[in-house]
CSV table of C-alpha atoms in Angstrom, one decimal:
chain,number,residue,atom,x,y,z
H,1,MET,CA,-27.7,14.2,-13.6
H,2,LEU,CA,-26.3,12.2,-10.7
H,3,TRP,CA,-26.2,9.0,-12.7
H,4,LEU,CA,-24.7,10.7,-15.7
H,5,GLN,CA,-22.0,12.3,-13.5
H,6,LEU,CA,-21.3,9.0,-11.8
H,7,ALA,CA,-20.9,7.4,-15.2
H,8,ILE,CA,-18.4,10.1,-16.1
H,9,VAL,CA,-16.4,9.4,-13.0
H,10,LEU,CA,-16.3,5.7,-13.7
H,11,LEU,CA,-15.4,6.3,-17.3
H,12,PHE,CA,-12.4,8.4,-16.5
H,13,ILE,CA,-11.3,6.0,-13.8
H,14,PHE,CA,-11.5,3.2,-16.4
H,15,ILE,CA,-9.5,5.4,-18.9
H,16,GLY,CA,-6.9,6.0,-16.2
H,17,ALA,CA,-6.7,2.3,-15.4
H,18,ARG,CA,-6.1,1.6,-19.1
H,19,LEU,CA,-3.4,4.2,-19.3
H,20,GLY,CA,-1.8,2.9,-16.1
H,21,GLY,CA,0.7,4.5,-13.8
H,22,ILE,CA,0.6,8.3,-13.8
H,23,GLY,CA,-2.1,8.1,-16.4
H,24,ILE,CA,-4.7,7.6,-13.6
H,25,GLY,CA,-3.9,11.1,-12.3
H,26,TYR,CA,-4.1,12.5,-15.8
H,27,ALA,CA,-7.5,11.0,-16.4
H,28,GLY,CA,-8.7,12.2,-13.0
H,29,GLY,CA,-7.9,15.8,-14.0
H,30,ALA,CA,-9.7,15.4,-17.3
H,31,GLY,CA,-12.7,14.0,-15.4
H,32,VAL,CA,-12.8,17.1,-13.2
H,33,ILE,CA,-13.0,19.3,-16.2
H,34,VAL,CA,-15.9,17.4,-17.7
H,35,LEU,CA,-17.8,17.5,-14.3
H,36,ALA,CA,-17.2,21.2,-14.1
H,37,MET,CA,-18.6,21.7,-17.6
H,38,LEU,CA,-21.7,19.9,-16.5
H,39,GLY,CA,-22.2,22.4,-13.8
H,40,MET,CA,-20.7,20.5,-10.8
H,41,LYS,CA,-18.7,22.9,-8.5
H,42,THR,CA,-15.2,22.0,-7.6
H,43,SER,CA,-12.7,23.6,-5.3
H,44,MET,CA,-9.1,23.4,-4.1
H,45,GLU,CA,-10.5,22.2,-0.8
H,46,TYR,CA,-11.4,18.9,-2.5
H,47,ILE,CA,-7.7,18.2,-3.3
H,48,PRO,CA,-5.9,16.1,-0.6
H,49,VAL,CA,-3.0,18.5,-0.4
H,50,GLU,CA,-1.8,17.2,3.0
H,51,VAL,CA,-1.7,13.6,1.7
H,52,ILE,CA,0.3,14.7,-1.4
H,53,LEU,CA,2.8,16.8,0.7
H,54,ILE,CA,3.4,13.9,3.1
H,55,ILE,CA,4.0,11.5,0.2
H,56,MET,CA,6.5,13.9,-1.3
H,57,SER,CA,8.3,14.4,2.0
H,58,VAL,CA,8.5,10.7,2.9
H,59,ILE,CA,9.7,9.8,-0.6
H,60,ALA,CA,12.4,12.5,-0.4
H,61,ALA,CA,13.8,10.7,2.6
H,62,ILE,CA,13.4,7.2,1.1
H,63,ALA,CA,15.1,8.3,-2.1
H,64,ALA,CA,18.0,9.7,-0.2
H,65,MET,CA,18.3,6.5,1.7
H,66,GLN,CA,18.2,4.5,-1.6
H,67,ARG,CA,20.9,6.7,-3.1
H,68,ALA,CA,23.1,6.1,0.0
H,69,GLY,CA,22.7,2.3,-0.5
H,70,GLY,CA,20.1,1.9,2.4
H,71,LEU,CA,17.6,-0.1,0.3
H,72,ASP,CA,20.3,-2.5,-0.9
H,73,TYR,CA,21.3,-3.0,2.8
H,74,LEU,CA,17.7,-3.7,3.8
H,75,VAL,CA,17.4,-6.3,0.9
H,76,TYR,CA,20.6,-7.8,2.2
H,77,LEU,CA,19.2,-8.2,5.7
H,78,SER,CA,16.0,-9.5,4.3
H,79,GLU,CA,17.7,-12.1,2.2
H,80,LYS,CA,19.8,-13.3,5.2
H,81,MET,CA,16.5,-13.8,7.2
H,82,LEU,CA,14.7,-15.6,4.3
H,83,ARG,CA,17.6,-18.0,3.7
H,84,LYS,CA,18.0,-18.7,7.4
H,85,HIS,CA,14.7,-20.7,7.4
H,86,PRO,CA,13.8,-21.2,3.7
H,87,GLN,CA,11.2,-23.9,4.4
H,88,TYR,CA,9.0,-21.2,6.0
H,89,ILE,CA,9.3,-18.8,3.0
H,90,THR,CA,5.5,-18.5,2.6
H,91,PHE,CA,5.3,-17.0,6.1
H,92,ALA,CA,8.6,-15.2,6.3
H,93,ALA,CA,8.3,-13.4,2.9
H,94,PRO,CA,5.1,-11.5,3.8
H,95,MET,CA,6.6,-10.5,7.2
H,96,VAL,CA,9.6,-9.0,5.3
H,97,THR,CA,7.5,-7.0,2.9
H,98,TYR,CA,5.0,-6.0,5.6
H,99,PHE,CA,7.6,-4.5,7.9
H,100,MET,CA,9.5,-2.9,5.1
H,101,THR,CA,6.3,-1.1,4.0
H,102,LEU,CA,5.4,-0.4,7.6
H,103,LEU,CA,8.7,1.4,8.2
H,104,ALA,CA,8.9,3.1,4.7
H,105,GLY,CA,5.3,4.1,4.3
H,106,THR,CA,5.3,2.8,0.7
H,107,GLY,CA,4.7,-0.6,-0.8
H,108,HIS,CA,7.2,-0.1,-3.5
H,109,THR,CA,9.9,-1.3,-1.2
H,110,ALA,CA,8.6,-4.8,-2.1
H,111,PHE,CA,10.1,-4.6,-5.6
H,112,SER,CA,13.6,-5.2,-4.3
H,113,THR,CA,12.7,-8.3,-2.3
H,114,LEU,CA,10.6,-10.1,-4.8
H,115,PRO,CA,13.5,-11.6,-6.7
H,116,VAL,CA,14.9,-13.0,-3.5
H,117,ILE,CA,11.6,-14.5,-2.5
H,118,ALA,CA,11.1,-16.2,-5.9
H,119,GLU,CA,14.7,-17.6,-5.8
H,120,VAL,CA,14.5,-18.9,-2.2
H,121,ALA,CA,11.2,-20.6,-2.9
H,122,LYS,CA,12.5,-22.2,-6.1
H,123,GLU,CA,15.6,-23.5,-4.3
H,124,GLN,CA,13.3,-25.2,-1.8
H,125,GLY,CA,11.0,-26.7,-4.5
H,126,ILE,CA,8.2,-24.5,-3.2
H,127,ARG,CA,5.7,-23.1,-5.6
H,128,PRO,CA,6.9,-19.4,-5.8
H,129,SER,CA,3.4,-18.2,-6.4
H,130,LYS,CA,2.6,-19.0,-2.7
H,131,PRO,CA,5.1,-16.6,-1.0
H,132,LEU,CA,5.0,-14.1,-3.8
H,133,SER,CA,1.2,-13.7,-3.7
H,134,ILE,CA,1.0,-13.0,0.0
H,135,ALA,CA,4.1,-10.9,0.0
H,136,VAL,CA,2.6,-8.5,-2.5
H,137,VAL,CA,-0.7,-8.4,-0.5
H,138,ALA,CA,1.2,-7.8,2.7
H,139,SER,CA,3.1,-4.9,1.1
H,140,GLN,CA,-0.3,-3.3,0.2
H,141,ILE,CA,-2.2,-3.8,3.5
H,142,ALA,CA,0.7,-2.6,5.6
H,143,ILE,CA,0.1,0.9,4.2
H,144,THR,CA,-3.0,1.1,6.4
H,145,ALA,CA,-0.8,0.4,9.5
H,146,SER,CA,2.3,2.5,8.6
H,147,PRO,CA,2.9,5.4,11.0
H,148,ILE,CA,4.1,7.6,8.1
H,149,SER,CA,1.9,6.5,5.2
H,150,ALA,CA,-0.2,9.2,3.7
H,151,ALA,CA,-3.3,7.1,4.1
H,152,VAL,CA,-2.8,6.7,7.8
H,153,VAL,CA,-1.9,10.3,8.5
H,154,ALA,CA,-4.9,11.6,6.5
H,155,PHE,CA,-7.3,9.2,8.1
H,156,ALA,CA,-6.0,10.1,11.6
H,157,ALA,CA,-6.7,13.7,10.9
H,158,MET,CA,-10.3,12.8,9.9
H,159,LEU,CA,-10.8,10.8,13.1
H,160,GLN,CA,-9.4,13.4,15.4
H,161,PRO,CA,-12.7,15.4,15.7
H,162,PHE,CA,-14.4,12.2,16.7
H,163,GLY,CA,-12.1,11.7,19.7
H,164,VAL,CA,-9.9,9.0,18.1
H,165,SER,CA,-6.2,9.7,18.4
H,166,TYR,CA,-3.4,8.8,16.0
H,167,LEU,CA,-2.0,6.2,18.4
H,168,GLN,CA,-5.4,4.6,18.9
H,169,LEU,CA,-5.7,4.2,15.2
H,170,LEU,CA,-2.3,2.5,15.0
H,171,SER,CA,-3.0,0.3,18.0
H,172,ILE,CA,-5.9,-1.2,16.1
H,173,ALA,CA,-4.5,-1.1,12.6
H,174,ILE,CA,-1.1,-2.7,13.3
H,175,PRO,CA,-2.1,-5.9,15.1
H,176,SER,CA,-5.2,-6.5,13.0
H,177,THR,CA,-3.3,-6.2,9.7
H,178,LEU,CA,-0.3,-8.2,11.0
H,179,ILE,CA,-2.5,-11.1,12.2
H,180,ALA,CA,-4.5,-11.0,8.9
H,181,VAL,CA,-1.3,-11.3,6.9
H,182,LEU,CA,-0.5,-14.5,8.7
H,183,ILE,CA,-4.0,-15.8,8.0
H,184,GLY,CA,-3.5,-14.9,4.3
H,185,ALA,CA,-0.2,-16.8,4.3
H,186,VAL,CA,-2.1,-19.9,5.5
H,187,VAL,CA,-4.5,-19.5,2.6
H,188,ALA,CA,-1.6,-19.0,0.1
H,189,GLN,CA,0.1,-22.1,1.4
H,190,LEU,CA,-2.9,-24.2,0.6
H,191,LEU,CA,-3.4,-23.0,-3.0
H,192,GLY,CA,-1.9,-24.4,-6.1
H,193,LYS,CA,-0.5,-27.8,-7.0
H,194,PRO,CA,3.1,-28.8,-6.0
H,195,LEU,CA,5.7,-27.1,-8.2
H,196,GLU,CA,7.0,-30.4,-9.6
H,197,ASP,CA,3.5,-31.2,-10.8
H,198,ASP,CA,2.8,-28.0,-12.6
H,199,PRO,CA,2.8,-28.6,-16.4
H,200,ILE,CA,3.9,-25.1,-17.2
H,201,TYR,CA,6.9,-25.4,-14.8
H,202,LYS,CA,7.8,-28.8,-16.4
H,203,GLU,CA,7.6,-27.2,-19.9
H,204,ARG,CA,9.8,-24.3,-19.0
H,205,LEU,CA,12.3,-26.5,-17.2
H,206,ALA,CA,12.6,-28.7,-20.3
H,207,GLN,CA,13.2,-25.6,-22.4
H,208,GLY,CA,15.9,-24.4,-20.1
H,209,LEU,CA,14.1,-21.2,-19.3
H,210,ILE,CA,14.5,-21.6,-15.5
H,211,LYS,CA,17.7,-20.0,-14.2
H,212,GLN,CA,19.4,-20.0,-10.8
H,213,ARG,CA,20.1,-16.6,-9.5
H,214,GLU,CA,23.7,-16.0,-8.5
H,215,GLN,CA,24.1,-14.7,-5.0
H,216,ALA,CA,25.9,-11.4,-5.0
H,217,ASN,CA,28.9,-10.8,-2.7
H,218,TYR,CA,27.3,-7.8,-1.2
H,219,VAL,CA,29.2,-5.8,1.4
H,220,PRO,CA,27.2,-3.1,3.1
H,221,THR,CA,28.9,0.3,3.3
H,222,SER,CA,28.9,2.6,6.3
H,223,ASP,CA,26.8,5.1,4.3
H,224,ALA,CA,24.2,2.4,3.7
H,225,LYS,CA,24.0,1.5,7.4
H,226,PHE,CA,23.9,5.2,8.4
H,227,SER,CA,21.0,6.0,6.0
H,228,VAL,CA,18.9,3.1,7.4
H,229,LEU,CA,19.7,4.1,11.0
H,230,ALA,CA,18.8,7.7,10.2
H,231,PHE,CA,15.5,6.8,8.6
H,232,ALA,CA,14.6,4.4,11.4
H,233,LEU,CA,15.3,7.1,14.0
H,234,SER,CA,13.1,9.6,12.0
H,235,ILE,CA,10.2,7.2,12.2
H,236,LEU,CA,10.8,6.7,15.9
H,237,LEU,CA,10.8,10.5,16.3
H,238,VAL,CA,7.5,10.9,14.4
H,239,VAL,CA,5.8,8.3,16.6
H,240,SER,CA,7.3,9.8,19.8
H,241,TYR,CA,6.1,13.3,18.9
H,242,ALA,CA,2.6,11.8,18.2
H,243,ILE,CA,2.6,10.4,21.7
H,244,LEU,CA,3.6,13.7,23.2
H,245,LEU,CA,0.8,15.4,21.2
H,246,SER,CA,-1.7,12.9,22.7
H,247,GLY,CA,-1.6,14.7,26.1
H,248,VAL,CA,1.8,16.0,27.1
H,249,ILE,CA,2.1,19.0,24.7
H,250,GLU,CA,-0.7,21.5,24.6
H,251,ASN,CA,-1.0,24.1,21.8
H,252,PRO,CA,2.0,22.7,19.9
H,253,THR,CA,3.9,25.1,17.6
H,254,ILE,CA,4.0,22.4,14.9
H,255,GLY,CA,1.2,19.9,14.2
H,256,ARG,CA,1.6,16.1,13.6
H,257,SER,CA,1.4,16.3,9.8
H,258,GLU,CA,3.7,19.3,9.6
H,259,ALA,CA,6.1,17.5,11.9
H,260,ILE,CA,6.2,14.4,9.7
H,261,MET,CA,7.0,16.5,6.6
H,262,ALA,CA,9.7,18.6,8.4
H,263,ILE,CA,11.3,15.5,10.0
H,264,MET,CA,11.4,13.6,6.7
H,265,LEU,CA,12.9,16.5,4.8
H,266,ALA,CA,15.5,17.1,7.5
H,267,THR,CA,16.3,13.4,7.5
H,268,ALA,CA,16.9,13.5,3.8
H,269,GLY,CA,19.2,16.5,4.3
H,270,VAL,CA,21.2,14.7,7.1
H,271,ILE,CA,21.7,11.6,4.9
H,272,ALA,CA,22.7,13.7,1.9
H,273,LEU,CA,25.2,15.7,4.1
H,274,LYS,CA,26.7,12.8,6.0
H,275,CYS,CA,27.0,10.5,3.0
H,276,LYS,CA,28.1,13.3,0.7
H,277,LEU,CA,25.4,12.6,-1.9
H,278,ASP,CA,24.9,14.5,-5.1
H,279,VAL,CA,21.4,15.6,-4.5
H,280,ASN,CA,20.7,15.8,-8.2
H,281,GLU,CA,21.1,12.0,-8.4
H,282,ILE,CA,18.4,11.5,-5.7
H,283,THR,CA,15.7,12.6,-8.1
H,284,GLN,CA,16.8,9.8,-10.4
H,285,MET,CA,16.1,7.0,-7.9
H,286,SER,CA,13.3,4.6,-8.7
H,287,THR,CA,11.6,5.3,-5.3
H,288,PHE,CA,11.6,9.1,-6.1
H,289,ARG,CA,10.0,8.5,-9.5
H,290,SER,CA,7.3,6.1,-8.2
H,291,GLY,CA,6.6,8.5,-5.3
H,292,MET,CA,6.1,11.5,-7.5
H,293,CYS,CA,3.9,9.4,-9.8
H,294,ALA,CA,1.8,8.5,-6.7
H,295,CYS,CA,1.4,12.2,-6.0
H,296,ILE,CA,-0.1,12.9,-9.4
H,297,CYS,CA,-2.3,9.9,-9.2
H,298,VAL,CA,-3.7,11.0,-5.8
H,299,LEU,CA,-4.1,14.5,-7.0
H,300,GLY,CA,-6.2,13.6,-10.1
H,301,VAL,CA,-8.2,10.7,-8.8
H,302,ALA,CA,-8.9,12.0,-5.3
H,303,TRP,CA,-9.9,15.4,-6.8
H,304,LEU,CA,-12.3,13.7,-9.2
H,305,GLY,CA,-13.8,11.4,-6.5
H,306,SER,CA,-14.1,14.2,-3.9
H,307,THR,CA,-15.7,16.6,-6.5
H,308,PHE,CA,-18.4,14.0,-7.2
H,309,VAL,CA,-19.0,13.0,-3.6
H,310,ASN,CA,-19.2,16.6,-2.3
H,311,GLY,CA,-21.5,17.5,-5.1
H,312,HIS,CA,-24.0,14.8,-4.2
H,313,ILE,CA,-23.3,14.4,-0.5
H,314,ASP,CA,-26.9,14.8,0.6
H,315,ASP,CA,-28.1,12.3,-2.0
H,316,ILE,CA,-25.4,9.8,-1.0
H,317,LYS,CA,-26.4,10.2,2.7
H,318,ASP,CA,-30.1,9.7,1.9
H,319,PHE,CA,-29.3,6.7,-0.3
H,320,SER,CA,-26.8,4.8,1.8
H,321,GLY,CA,-26.6,6.5,5.2
H,322,SER,CA,-29.3,4.4,6.8
H,323,LEU,CA,-28.1,1.2,5.1
H,324,LEU,CA,-24.5,1.7,6.3
H,325,ALA,CA,-25.7,2.8,9.7
H,326,SER,CA,-27.5,-0.6,10.0
H,327,TYR,CA,-24.8,-2.6,8.3
H,328,PRO,CA,-21.5,-0.8,8.9
H,329,TRP,CA,-19.5,-3.7,7.6
H,330,MET,CA,-20.8,-2.8,4.1
H,331,LEU,CA,-18.4,0.2,4.2
H,332,ALA,CA,-15.6,-2.3,3.8
H,333,LEU,CA,-17.2,-3.5,0.5
H,334,VAL,CA,-17.5,0.0,-0.8
H,335,LEU,CA,-13.8,0.8,0.0
H,336,PHE,CA,-12.8,-2.6,-1.4
H,337,PHE,CA,-14.3,-2.0,-4.8
H,338,ALA,CA,-13.3,1.7,-4.9
H,339,SER,CA,-9.6,0.9,-4.2
H,340,MET,CA,-9.7,-1.7,-7.1
H,341,LEU,CA,-10.3,1.3,-9.4
H,342,LEU,CA,-8.5,4.1,-7.7
H,343,TYR,CA,-5.3,2.0,-7.3
H,344,SER,CA,-4.2,4.0,-4.2
H,345,GLN,CA,-4.9,3.6,-0.5
H,346,GLY,CA,-4.3,7.3,0.0
H,347,ALA,CA,-6.6,8.4,-2.8
H,348,THR,CA,-9.4,6.0,-1.7
H,349,THR,CA,-9.1,7.2,1.9
H,350,ALA,CA,-9.2,10.9,0.9
H,351,ALA,CA,-12.1,10.4,-1.5
H,352,LEU,CA,-14.5,8.3,0.6
H,353,MET,CA,-13.6,8.3,4.3
H,354,PRO,CA,-14.8,11.9,4.9
H,355,ALA,CA,-18.2,11.0,3.4
H,356,ALA,CA,-18.4,7.8,5.5
H,357,LEU,CA,-17.7,9.7,8.7
H,358,SER,CA,-20.2,12.5,7.8
H,359,MET,CA,-22.9,9.9,7.4
H,360,GLY,CA,-22.7,9.1,11.1
H,361,ILE,CA,-20.9,5.8,10.8
H,362,GLU,CA,-19.2,4.9,14.1
H,363,PRO,CA,-15.4,5.6,14.1
H,364,VAL,CA,-14.7,2.0,15.1
H,365,ALA,CA,-16.5,0.8,12.0
H,366,THR,CA,-14.6,3.1,9.7
H,367,ILE,CA,-11.3,2.0,11.3
H,368,ALA,CA,-12.2,-1.7,10.9
H,369,ALA,CA,-13.1,-1.1,7.3
H,370,PHE,CA,-9.9,0.9,6.7
H,371,ALA,CA,-7.9,-2.1,5.6
H,372,ALA,CA,-10.2,-2.6,2.6
H,373,VAL,CA,-8.7,0.4,0.8
H,374,SER,CA,-5.8,-2.1,0.0
H,375,ALA,CA,-7.6,-4.2,-2.6
H,376,LEU,CA,-5.1,-3.2,-5.2
H,377,PHE,CA,-4.4,-6.8,-6.0
H,378,VAL,CA,-7.8,-7.6,-7.5
H,379,LEU,CA,-7.0,-6.4,-11.0
H,380,PRO,CA,-3.7,-8.0,-12.1
H,381,THR,CA,-2.2,-4.7,-13.3
H,382,TYR,CA,-0.7,-3.2,-10.2
H,383,PRO,CA,3.1,-2.7,-10.5
H,384,THR,CA,4.2,-4.9,-7.6
H,385,LEU,CA,1.9,-7.7,-8.7
H,386,LEU,CA,3.2,-7.5,-12.3
H,387,ALA,CA,6.8,-7.5,-11.0
H,388,ALA,CA,6.1,-10.7,-8.9
H,389,ILE,CA,4.8,-12.4,-12.1
H,390,GLU,CA,7.9,-11.3,-14.0
H,391,MET,CA,10.3,-12.4,-11.3
H,392,ASP,CA,8.9,-16.0,-11.2
H,393,ASP,CA,10.5,-17.8,-14.2
H,394,THR,CA,8.8,-21.1,-13.1
H,395,GLY,CA,5.6,-19.7,-14.5
H,396,SER,CA,3.6,-20.6,-11.3
H,397,THR,CA,2.8,-17.0,-10.7
H,398,ARG,CA,0.6,-16.2,-13.7
H,399,ILE,CA,-2.6,-14.6,-14.8
H,400,GLY,CA,-5.3,-17.0,-15.9
H,401,LYS,CA,-7.4,-16.7,-19.0
H,402,TYR,CA,-10.3,-15.2,-17.0
H,403,VAL,CA,-8.2,-12.3,-15.7
H,404,PHE,CA,-9.3,-12.6,-12.1
H,405,ASP,CA,-8.0,-16.2,-11.7
H,406,HIS,CA,-4.6,-15.3,-10.4
H,407,PRO,CA,-2.8,-16.4,-7.2
H,408,PHE,CA,-3.1,-13.0,-5.5
H,409,LEU,CA,-6.9,-12.9,-5.3
H,410,LEU,CA,-7.8,-15.4,-2.6
H,411,PRO,CA,-4.9,-14.7,-0.2
H,412,GLY,CA,-5.7,-11.0,-0.6
H,413,ILE,CA,-9.5,-11.4,0.1
H,414,ALA,CA,-8.7,-13.6,3.1
H,415,THR,CA,-6.2,-11.0,4.4
H,416,ILE,CA,-8.6,-8.0,4.1
H,417,THR,CA,-11.6,-9.9,5.4
H,418,SER,CA,-9.6,-11.2,8.4
H,419,SER,CA,-8.3,-7.7,9.1
H,420,VAL,CA,-11.7,-6.1,9.1
H,421,ILE,CA,-13.1,-8.7,11.5
H,422,ILE,CA,-10.1,-8.5,13.9
H,423,ALA,CA,-10.0,-4.7,13.8
H,424,PHE,CA,-13.7,-4.7,14.8
H,425,MET,CA,-12.9,-6.8,17.8
H,426,ILE,CA,-9.8,-4.9,18.8
H,427,GLY,CA,-11.5,-1.5,18.1
H,428,ASN,CA,-14.3,-2.3,20.6
H,429,LEU,CA,-11.7,-2.8,23.3
H,430,VAL,CA,-9.5,0.2,22.5
H,431,LEU,CA,-12.2,2.8,21.8
């Protein structure tokens, strides 16, 4: 029965991946029904409600900031930085997407910077696939270091009973992922032939398919600047409150997760009031739509995975507990391949990390492996990856005929591998 139910889980994940987008959540819900029909017990407790509510709250604030022009302002600042030293675009681009994701808690902020990255690279005669590939990877792995991402907040709550604080998690995750992104950039820089030698680029150039993007005469508004400032202050407030909870405040009236939700909703309200926004238009923002899509995906897929894992937790412990205890680094492989299918750092964390901790794996090992939930770049179907391909009219950022031979794979593997190793080293010093 275990193998039959596992096959059902994988089948519905595959169906969800084929549907794409919100379809992953739909398929997850259908899979739960089939498991229940086969006698597997499920429960509301298996749904990562906290993760979903945090995503909703953060996205509400980001969408308000977008409606006020804040995202355009961030893109404007990013473009200024990228054009200041264009020859270093392969290293500067991932820093931009990394920190935008770190601050926003969602990798979808990368969408707005990808056209700029492609254009600056093209202007310098640099193969756009180099900065684009590592920029996408950086936007994904930064989720595991963002103070307000659902994955980090959920994982911090899981680690708390083991004596690991939210700030200790961040003190390991942020430096390890940041250094790893730079290592991934080195790998990306070494891949691919020069742009002028690429036959597809030559062909597209001869056909007149390569266009130069006109630089817009953008002038940031006061509302745009205010919305970015308000959002940045909200993140500072979240981190400051977490510090106070680490020893200053005893028996708080509002917990960390609840504080994040309340602060983000209040920030959205402040932006809407100060900038005189029509709140009905906030729900039409692209970040709002993608965030709500993420909620459905996490709901369906994490519920499906948690139902299976909890139904066979003893069997899983017997089968893999001793192996993972002896070789804890293998947890990173499990998370890597799971996130390839689940397409969500939050969903992968919610579905598998509780089981890993319950098997007796040391917290430092789980924290080190945490970055591996970001392997969303392996299958060339993730939205930001597809957007990067679409933005590069030189044709250098493309999917090969063997599906996996795309420019995101090696920089991504190098980044995650480096992060796991570095986090192990930092973790042994911090914990």
